[in-house]
Tab-separated table of C-alpha atoms in Angstrom:
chain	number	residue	atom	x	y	z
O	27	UNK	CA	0.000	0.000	0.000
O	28	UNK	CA	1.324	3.196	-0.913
O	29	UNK	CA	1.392	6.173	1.369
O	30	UNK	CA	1.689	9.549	1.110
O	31	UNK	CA	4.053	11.768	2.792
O	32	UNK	CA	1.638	13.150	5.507
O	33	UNK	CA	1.636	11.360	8.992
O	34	UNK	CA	-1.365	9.494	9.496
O	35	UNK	CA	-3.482	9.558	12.246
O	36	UNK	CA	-1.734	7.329	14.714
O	37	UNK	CA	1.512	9.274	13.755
O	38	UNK	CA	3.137	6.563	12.002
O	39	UNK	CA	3.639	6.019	8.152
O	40	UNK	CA	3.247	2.561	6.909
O	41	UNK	CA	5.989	2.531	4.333
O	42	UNK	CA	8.491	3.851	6.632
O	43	UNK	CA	7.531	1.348	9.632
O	44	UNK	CA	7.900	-1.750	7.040
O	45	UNK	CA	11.172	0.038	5.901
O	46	UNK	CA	12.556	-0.325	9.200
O	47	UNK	CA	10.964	-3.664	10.010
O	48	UNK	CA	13.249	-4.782	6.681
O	49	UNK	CA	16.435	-3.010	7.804
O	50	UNK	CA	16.448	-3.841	11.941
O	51	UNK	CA	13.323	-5.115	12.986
O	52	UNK	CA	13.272	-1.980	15.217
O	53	UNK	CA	10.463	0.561	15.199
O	54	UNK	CA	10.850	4.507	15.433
O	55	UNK	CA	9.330	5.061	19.278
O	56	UNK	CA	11.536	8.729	20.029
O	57	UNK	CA	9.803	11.449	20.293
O	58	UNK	CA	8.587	13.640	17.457
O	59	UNK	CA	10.483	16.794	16.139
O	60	UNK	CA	10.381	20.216	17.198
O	61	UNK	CA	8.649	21.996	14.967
O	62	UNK	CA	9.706	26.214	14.889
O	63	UNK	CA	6.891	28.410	16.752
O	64	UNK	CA	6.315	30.840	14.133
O	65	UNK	CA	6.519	34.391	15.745
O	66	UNK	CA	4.336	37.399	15.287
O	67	UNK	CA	5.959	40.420	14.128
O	68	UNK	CA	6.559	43.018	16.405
O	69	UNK	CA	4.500	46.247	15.831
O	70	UNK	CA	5.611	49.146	14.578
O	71	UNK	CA	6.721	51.188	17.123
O	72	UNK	CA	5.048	55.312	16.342
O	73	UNK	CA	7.710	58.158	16.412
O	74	UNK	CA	5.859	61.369	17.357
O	75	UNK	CA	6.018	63.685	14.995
O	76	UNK	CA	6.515	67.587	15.362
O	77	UNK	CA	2.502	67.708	15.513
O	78	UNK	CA	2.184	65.681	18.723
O	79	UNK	CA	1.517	66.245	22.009
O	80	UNK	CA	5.196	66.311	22.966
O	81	UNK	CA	6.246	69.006	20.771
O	82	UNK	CA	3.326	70.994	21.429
O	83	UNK	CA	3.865	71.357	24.859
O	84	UNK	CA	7.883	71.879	24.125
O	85	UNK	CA	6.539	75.036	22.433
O	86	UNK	CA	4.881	75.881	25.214
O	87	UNK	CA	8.355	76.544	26.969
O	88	UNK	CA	9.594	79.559	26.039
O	89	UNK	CA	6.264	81.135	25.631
O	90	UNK	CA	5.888	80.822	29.265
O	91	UNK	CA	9.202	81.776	30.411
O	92	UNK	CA	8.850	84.953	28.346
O	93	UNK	CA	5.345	85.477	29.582
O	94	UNK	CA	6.785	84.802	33.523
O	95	UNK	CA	9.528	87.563	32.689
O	96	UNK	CA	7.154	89.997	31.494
O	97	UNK	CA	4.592	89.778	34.214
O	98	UNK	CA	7.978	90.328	36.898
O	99	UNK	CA	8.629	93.343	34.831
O	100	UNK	CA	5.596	94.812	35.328
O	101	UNK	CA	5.714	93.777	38.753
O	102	UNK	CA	9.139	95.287	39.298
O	103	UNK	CA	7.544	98.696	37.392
O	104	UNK	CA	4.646	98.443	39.445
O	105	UNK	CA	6.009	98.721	42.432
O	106	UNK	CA	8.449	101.541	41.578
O	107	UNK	CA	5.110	103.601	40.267
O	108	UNK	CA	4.219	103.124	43.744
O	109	UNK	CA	6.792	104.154	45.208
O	110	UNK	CA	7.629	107.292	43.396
O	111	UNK	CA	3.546	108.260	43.867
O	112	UNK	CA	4.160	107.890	47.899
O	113	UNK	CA	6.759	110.289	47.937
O	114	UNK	CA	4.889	112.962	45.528
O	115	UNK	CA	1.786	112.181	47.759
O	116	UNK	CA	4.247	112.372	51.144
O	117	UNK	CA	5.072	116.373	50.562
O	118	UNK	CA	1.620	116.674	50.315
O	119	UNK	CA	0.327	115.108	53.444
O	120	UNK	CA	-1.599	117.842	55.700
O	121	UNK	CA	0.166	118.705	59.050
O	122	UNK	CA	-1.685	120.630	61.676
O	123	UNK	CA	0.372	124.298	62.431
O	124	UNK	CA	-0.062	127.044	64.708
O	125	UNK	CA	-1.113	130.696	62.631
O	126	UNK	CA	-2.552	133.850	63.772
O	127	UNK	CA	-6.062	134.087	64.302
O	128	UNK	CA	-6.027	138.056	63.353
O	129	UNK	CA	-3.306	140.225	62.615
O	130	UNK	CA	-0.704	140.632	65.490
O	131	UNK	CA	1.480	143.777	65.178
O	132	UNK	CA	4.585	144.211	66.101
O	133	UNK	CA	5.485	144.496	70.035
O	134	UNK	CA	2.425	142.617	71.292
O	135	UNK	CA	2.056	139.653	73.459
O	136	UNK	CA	0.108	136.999	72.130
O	137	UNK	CA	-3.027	135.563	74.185
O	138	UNK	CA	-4.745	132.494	73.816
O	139	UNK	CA	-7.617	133.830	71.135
O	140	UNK	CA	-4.904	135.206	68.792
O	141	UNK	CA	-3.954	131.686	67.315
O	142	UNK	CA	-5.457	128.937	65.907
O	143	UNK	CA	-4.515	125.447	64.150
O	144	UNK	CA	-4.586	125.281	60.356
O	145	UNK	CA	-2.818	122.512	58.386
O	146	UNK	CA	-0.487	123.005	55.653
O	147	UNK	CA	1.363	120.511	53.267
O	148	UNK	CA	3.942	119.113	55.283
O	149	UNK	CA	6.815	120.119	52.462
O	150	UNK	CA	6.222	123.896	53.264
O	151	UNK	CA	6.474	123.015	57.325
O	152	UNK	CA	9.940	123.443	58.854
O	153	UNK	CA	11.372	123.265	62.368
O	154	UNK	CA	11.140	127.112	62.911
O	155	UNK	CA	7.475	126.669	62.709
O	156	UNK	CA	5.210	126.408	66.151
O	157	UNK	CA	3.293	123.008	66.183
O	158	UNK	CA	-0.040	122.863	68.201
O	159	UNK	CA	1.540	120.894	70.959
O	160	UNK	CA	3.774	124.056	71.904
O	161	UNK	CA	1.631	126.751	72.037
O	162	UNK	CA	1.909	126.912	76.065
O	163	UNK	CA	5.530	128.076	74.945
O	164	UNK	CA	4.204	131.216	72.965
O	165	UNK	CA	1.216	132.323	74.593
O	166	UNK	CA	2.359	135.290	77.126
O	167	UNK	CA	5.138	135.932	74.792
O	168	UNK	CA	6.420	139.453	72.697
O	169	UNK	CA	6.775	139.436	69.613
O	170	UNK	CA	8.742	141.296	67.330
O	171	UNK	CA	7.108	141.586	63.872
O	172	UNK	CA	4.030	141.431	62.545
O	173	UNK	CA	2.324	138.763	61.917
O	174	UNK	CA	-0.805	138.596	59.471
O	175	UNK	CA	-4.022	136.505	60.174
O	176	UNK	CA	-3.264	133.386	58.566
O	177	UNK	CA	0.359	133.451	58.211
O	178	UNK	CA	2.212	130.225	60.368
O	179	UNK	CA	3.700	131.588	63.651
O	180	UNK	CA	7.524	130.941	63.696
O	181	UNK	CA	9.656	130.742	67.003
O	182	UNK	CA	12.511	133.645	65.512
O	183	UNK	CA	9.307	135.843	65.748
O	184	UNK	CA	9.582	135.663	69.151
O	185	UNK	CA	11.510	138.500	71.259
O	186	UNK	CA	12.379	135.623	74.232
O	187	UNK	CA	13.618	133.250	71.057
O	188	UNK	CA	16.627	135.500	70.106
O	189	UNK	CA	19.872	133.968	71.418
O	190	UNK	CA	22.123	136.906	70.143
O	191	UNK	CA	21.765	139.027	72.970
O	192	UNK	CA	24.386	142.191	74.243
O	193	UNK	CA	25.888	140.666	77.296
O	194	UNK	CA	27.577	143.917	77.943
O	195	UNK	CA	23.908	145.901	79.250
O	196	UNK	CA	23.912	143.257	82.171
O	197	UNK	CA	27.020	144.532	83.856
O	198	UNK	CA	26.868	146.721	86.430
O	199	UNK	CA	29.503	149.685	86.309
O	200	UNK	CA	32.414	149.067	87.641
O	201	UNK	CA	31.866	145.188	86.868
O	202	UNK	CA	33.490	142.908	84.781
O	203	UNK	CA	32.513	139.346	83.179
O	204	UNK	CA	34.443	136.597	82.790
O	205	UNK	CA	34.033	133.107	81.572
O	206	UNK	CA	34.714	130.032	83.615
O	207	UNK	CA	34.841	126.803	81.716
O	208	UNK	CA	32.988	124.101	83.568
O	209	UNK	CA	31.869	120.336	83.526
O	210	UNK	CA	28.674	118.810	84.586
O	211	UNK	CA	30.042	117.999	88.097
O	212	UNK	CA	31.952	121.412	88.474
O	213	UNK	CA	28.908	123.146	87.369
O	214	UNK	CA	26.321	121.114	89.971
O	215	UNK	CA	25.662	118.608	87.128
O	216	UNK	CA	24.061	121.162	84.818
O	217	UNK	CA	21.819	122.886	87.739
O	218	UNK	CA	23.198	126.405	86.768
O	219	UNK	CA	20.941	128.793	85.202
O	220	UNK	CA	21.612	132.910	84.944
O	221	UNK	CA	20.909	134.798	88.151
O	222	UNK	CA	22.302	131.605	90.480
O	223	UNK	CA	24.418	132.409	93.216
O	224	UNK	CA	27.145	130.453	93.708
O	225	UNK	CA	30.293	129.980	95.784
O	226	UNK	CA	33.644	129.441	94.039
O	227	UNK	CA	35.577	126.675	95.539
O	228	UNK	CA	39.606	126.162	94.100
O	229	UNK	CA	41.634	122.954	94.984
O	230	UNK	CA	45.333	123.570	94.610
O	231	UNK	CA	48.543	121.778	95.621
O	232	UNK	CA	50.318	123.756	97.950
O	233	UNK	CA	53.752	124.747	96.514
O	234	UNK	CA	55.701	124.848	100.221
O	235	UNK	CA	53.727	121.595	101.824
O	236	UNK	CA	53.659	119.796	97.927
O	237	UNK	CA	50.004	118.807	99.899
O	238	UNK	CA	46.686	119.398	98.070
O	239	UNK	CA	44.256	122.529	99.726
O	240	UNK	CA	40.995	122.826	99.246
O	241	UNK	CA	39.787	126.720	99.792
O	242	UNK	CA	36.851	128.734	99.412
O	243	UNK	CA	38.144	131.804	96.949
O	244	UNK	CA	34.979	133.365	95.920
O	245	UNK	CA	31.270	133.519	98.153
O	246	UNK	CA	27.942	134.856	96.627
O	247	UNK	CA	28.880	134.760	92.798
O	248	UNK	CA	26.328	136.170	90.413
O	249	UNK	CA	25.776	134.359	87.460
O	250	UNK	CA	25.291	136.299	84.468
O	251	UNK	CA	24.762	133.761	81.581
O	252	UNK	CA	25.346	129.623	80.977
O	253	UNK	CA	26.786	129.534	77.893
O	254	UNK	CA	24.538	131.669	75.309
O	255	UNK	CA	21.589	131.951	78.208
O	256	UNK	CA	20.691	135.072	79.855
O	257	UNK	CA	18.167	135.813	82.789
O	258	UNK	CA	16.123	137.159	79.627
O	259	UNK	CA	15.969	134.134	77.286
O	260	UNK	CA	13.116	131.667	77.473
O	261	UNK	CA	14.813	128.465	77.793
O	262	UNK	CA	11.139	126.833	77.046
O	263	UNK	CA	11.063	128.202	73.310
O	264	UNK	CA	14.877	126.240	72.524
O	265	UNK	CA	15.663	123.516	71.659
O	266	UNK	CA	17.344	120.776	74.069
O	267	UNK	CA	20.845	120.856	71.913
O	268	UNK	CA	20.778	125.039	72.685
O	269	UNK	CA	20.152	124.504	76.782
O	270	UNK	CA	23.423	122.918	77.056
O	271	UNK	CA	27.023	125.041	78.090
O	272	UNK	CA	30.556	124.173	78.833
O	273	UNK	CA	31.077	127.682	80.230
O	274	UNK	CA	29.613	129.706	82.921
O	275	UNK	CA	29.787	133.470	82.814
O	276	UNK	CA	30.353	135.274	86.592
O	277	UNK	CA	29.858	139.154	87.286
O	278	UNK	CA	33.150	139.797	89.429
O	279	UNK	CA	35.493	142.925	90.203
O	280	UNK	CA	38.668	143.184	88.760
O	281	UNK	CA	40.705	142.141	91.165
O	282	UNK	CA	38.650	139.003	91.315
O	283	UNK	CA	38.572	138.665	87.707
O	284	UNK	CA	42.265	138.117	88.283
O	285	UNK	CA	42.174	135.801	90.683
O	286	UNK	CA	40.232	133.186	88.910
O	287	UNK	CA	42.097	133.341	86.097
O	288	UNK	CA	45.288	132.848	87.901
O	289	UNK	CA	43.175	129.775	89.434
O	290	UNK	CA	41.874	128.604	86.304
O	291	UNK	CA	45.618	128.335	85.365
O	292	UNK	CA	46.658	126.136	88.593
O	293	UNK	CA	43.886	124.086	89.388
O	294	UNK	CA	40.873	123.223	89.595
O	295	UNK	CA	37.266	125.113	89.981
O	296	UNK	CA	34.387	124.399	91.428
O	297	UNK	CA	31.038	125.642	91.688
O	298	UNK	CA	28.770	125.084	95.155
O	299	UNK	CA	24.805	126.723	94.619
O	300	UNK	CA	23.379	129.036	97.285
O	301	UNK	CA	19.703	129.836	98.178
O	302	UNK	CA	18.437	132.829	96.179
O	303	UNK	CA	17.941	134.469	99.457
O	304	UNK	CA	21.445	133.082	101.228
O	305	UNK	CA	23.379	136.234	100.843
O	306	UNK	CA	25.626	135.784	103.390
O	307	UNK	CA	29.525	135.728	103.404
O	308	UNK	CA	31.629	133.954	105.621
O	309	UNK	CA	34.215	136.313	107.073
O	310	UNK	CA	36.926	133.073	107.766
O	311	UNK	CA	37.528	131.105	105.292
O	312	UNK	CA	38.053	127.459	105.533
O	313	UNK	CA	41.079	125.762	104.351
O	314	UNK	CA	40.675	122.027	103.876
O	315	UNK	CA	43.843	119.644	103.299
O	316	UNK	CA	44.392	115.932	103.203
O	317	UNK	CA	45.302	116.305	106.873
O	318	UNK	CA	42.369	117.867	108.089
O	319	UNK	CA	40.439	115.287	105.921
O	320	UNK	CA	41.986	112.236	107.414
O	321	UNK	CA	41.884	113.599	111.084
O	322	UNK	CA	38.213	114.194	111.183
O	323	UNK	CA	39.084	117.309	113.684
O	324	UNK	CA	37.222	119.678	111.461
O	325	UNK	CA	34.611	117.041	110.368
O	326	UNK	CA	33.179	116.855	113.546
O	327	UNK	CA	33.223	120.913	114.401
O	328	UNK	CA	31.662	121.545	111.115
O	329	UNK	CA	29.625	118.525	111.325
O	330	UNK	CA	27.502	120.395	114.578
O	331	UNK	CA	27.727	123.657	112.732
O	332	UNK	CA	25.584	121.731	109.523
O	333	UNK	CA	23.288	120.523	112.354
O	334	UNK	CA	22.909	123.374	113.989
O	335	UNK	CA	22.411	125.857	110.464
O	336	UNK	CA	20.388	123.717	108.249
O	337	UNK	CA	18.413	121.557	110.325
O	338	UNK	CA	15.593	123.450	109.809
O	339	UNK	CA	15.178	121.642	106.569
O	340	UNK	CA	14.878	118.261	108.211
O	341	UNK	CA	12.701	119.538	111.315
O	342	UNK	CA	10.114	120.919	108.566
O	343	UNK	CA	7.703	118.019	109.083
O	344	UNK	CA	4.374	118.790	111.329
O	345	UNK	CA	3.872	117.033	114.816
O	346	UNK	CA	1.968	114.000	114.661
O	347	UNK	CA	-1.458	113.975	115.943
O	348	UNK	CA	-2.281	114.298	120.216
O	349	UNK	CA	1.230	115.697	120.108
């Protein structure tokens, strides 16, 4: 029987099975071949093109970095527009003033229904005008122009604001002024004010002992001026740079004039404030050394004369009650 090259149904073919009956006697039992799995091909894989979604949004890039840099610019503009408003609109910004309330001549002192509050742009307001919160310092004051209703009232309008003043009309005849520097200890820590009395105390080392003295020169001093202060200015209508002095000026004789100067030269000054109404002068002086210090001879005799002047001061309190 002849077969055809297809397997039959059992998987053997009967030509080749009586071929090798012939040749060995053996049949073919192994197992059958391998046959190749026949693969699918792989897809195609899809390069975006310039059109896709990719390379739309990589367009988007730059569009919003420029747009991010423009909207800071206007930002940064913005704010500098804002800025350069604030100050136009700062010079403008009302300020309450002090002006006369009706025309003020010349040599009159002001009263309380003379001056009112009006505010002005704060550019055309200066320290030499009078704010609201000192009128206190004007009212009761001269002054020496005239002022029309309206107009701002400035402290140089003032007669007690002048500072440039002729020293020389406050001596007596016969007088003479001199300048004493001082510090803020030597000068009762800045206590001093024109028309003080004051007692003049020099310390000194003694040329013959080589000791240092301690000695009352000068007793019932008038002070004349602190610095550029007279009796006449109103230290209320200055400033607190202008109350300030290094120098203290003294009404003296001559002769007296001398002597300071000679002690200015060879040690040291200091100044000791009376009462107003303590016009008394010592007829001995006291001479105080670094012996009498130490010894405490003197401390104790002066220490009953203190007690026995000035206790008043202490004793000043009122009995207590069923006393």
């Amino acid at each position: 029987m002849k077969s055809d090259y297809l397997w039959d149904k059992s998987g053997a073919d009967a030509d080749v099975e009586a071929l090798e009956l012939s040749l060995s006697g053996l049949a073919y039992d192994g197992d059958a071949p391998v046959l190749p799995v026949q693969r699918q091909p792989l897809a195609p894989v899809k390069v975006p093109t310039r059109r896709g979604p990719i390379f739309r949004h990589a367009k988007l890039g730059p569009i919003a970095l420029a747009a991010g840099l423009m909207l800071m610019g206007f930002a940064v503009a913005f704010s500098a527009l804002q800025k350069e408003m604030a100050d136009v609109r700062r010079g403008w910004n009302l300020v309450p003033v002090t002006v006369a309330n009706v025309d003020i001549s010349e040599g009159t002192v002001v009263t309380v229904d003379m001056i009112s509050q009006r505010s002005i742009p704060e550019q055309f307001v200066t320290s030499s005008v009078v704010k609201p919160d000192s009128v206190n310092y004007v009212v009761g004051q001269r002054v020496q122009v005239a002022i029309a209703a309206g107009d701002p009232l400035q402290w140089s309008q003032f007669d007690s604001a002048r500072t440039v003043e002729h020293l020389a009309s406050r001596i007596l005849k016969r007088a003479r002024a001199l300048a004493v520097q001082v510090t803020g200890t030597a000068g009762v820590g800045g206590w001093l004010r024109p028309n003080d009395h004051v007692d003049i105390i020099g310390s000194f080392k003694d040329p013959v002992t080589n000791e240092q003295v301690a000695v009352t020169l000068l007793q019932n001093v008038n002070v004349i001026a602190t610095g550029k202060l007279t009796g006449t200015t109103n230290v209320n209508l200055l400033p607190e740079s202008a109350r300030t002095y290094d120098n203290v000026s003294l009404m003296l004789l001559p002769e007296e004039a001398e002597l300071l100067v000679l002690a200015q030269e060879t040690g040291n000054l200091t100044f000791s404030l009376r009462n107003e109404e303590d016009l008394d002068v010592l007829e001995e002086r006291g001479r105080a050394t670094i012996n009498t210090l130490l010894s405490g001879e003197r401390t104790k005799v002066l220490q009953q004369k203190r007690f026995n002047t000035i206790q008043v001061i202490r004793g000043s309190a009122p009995p207590a009650p069923g006393n």
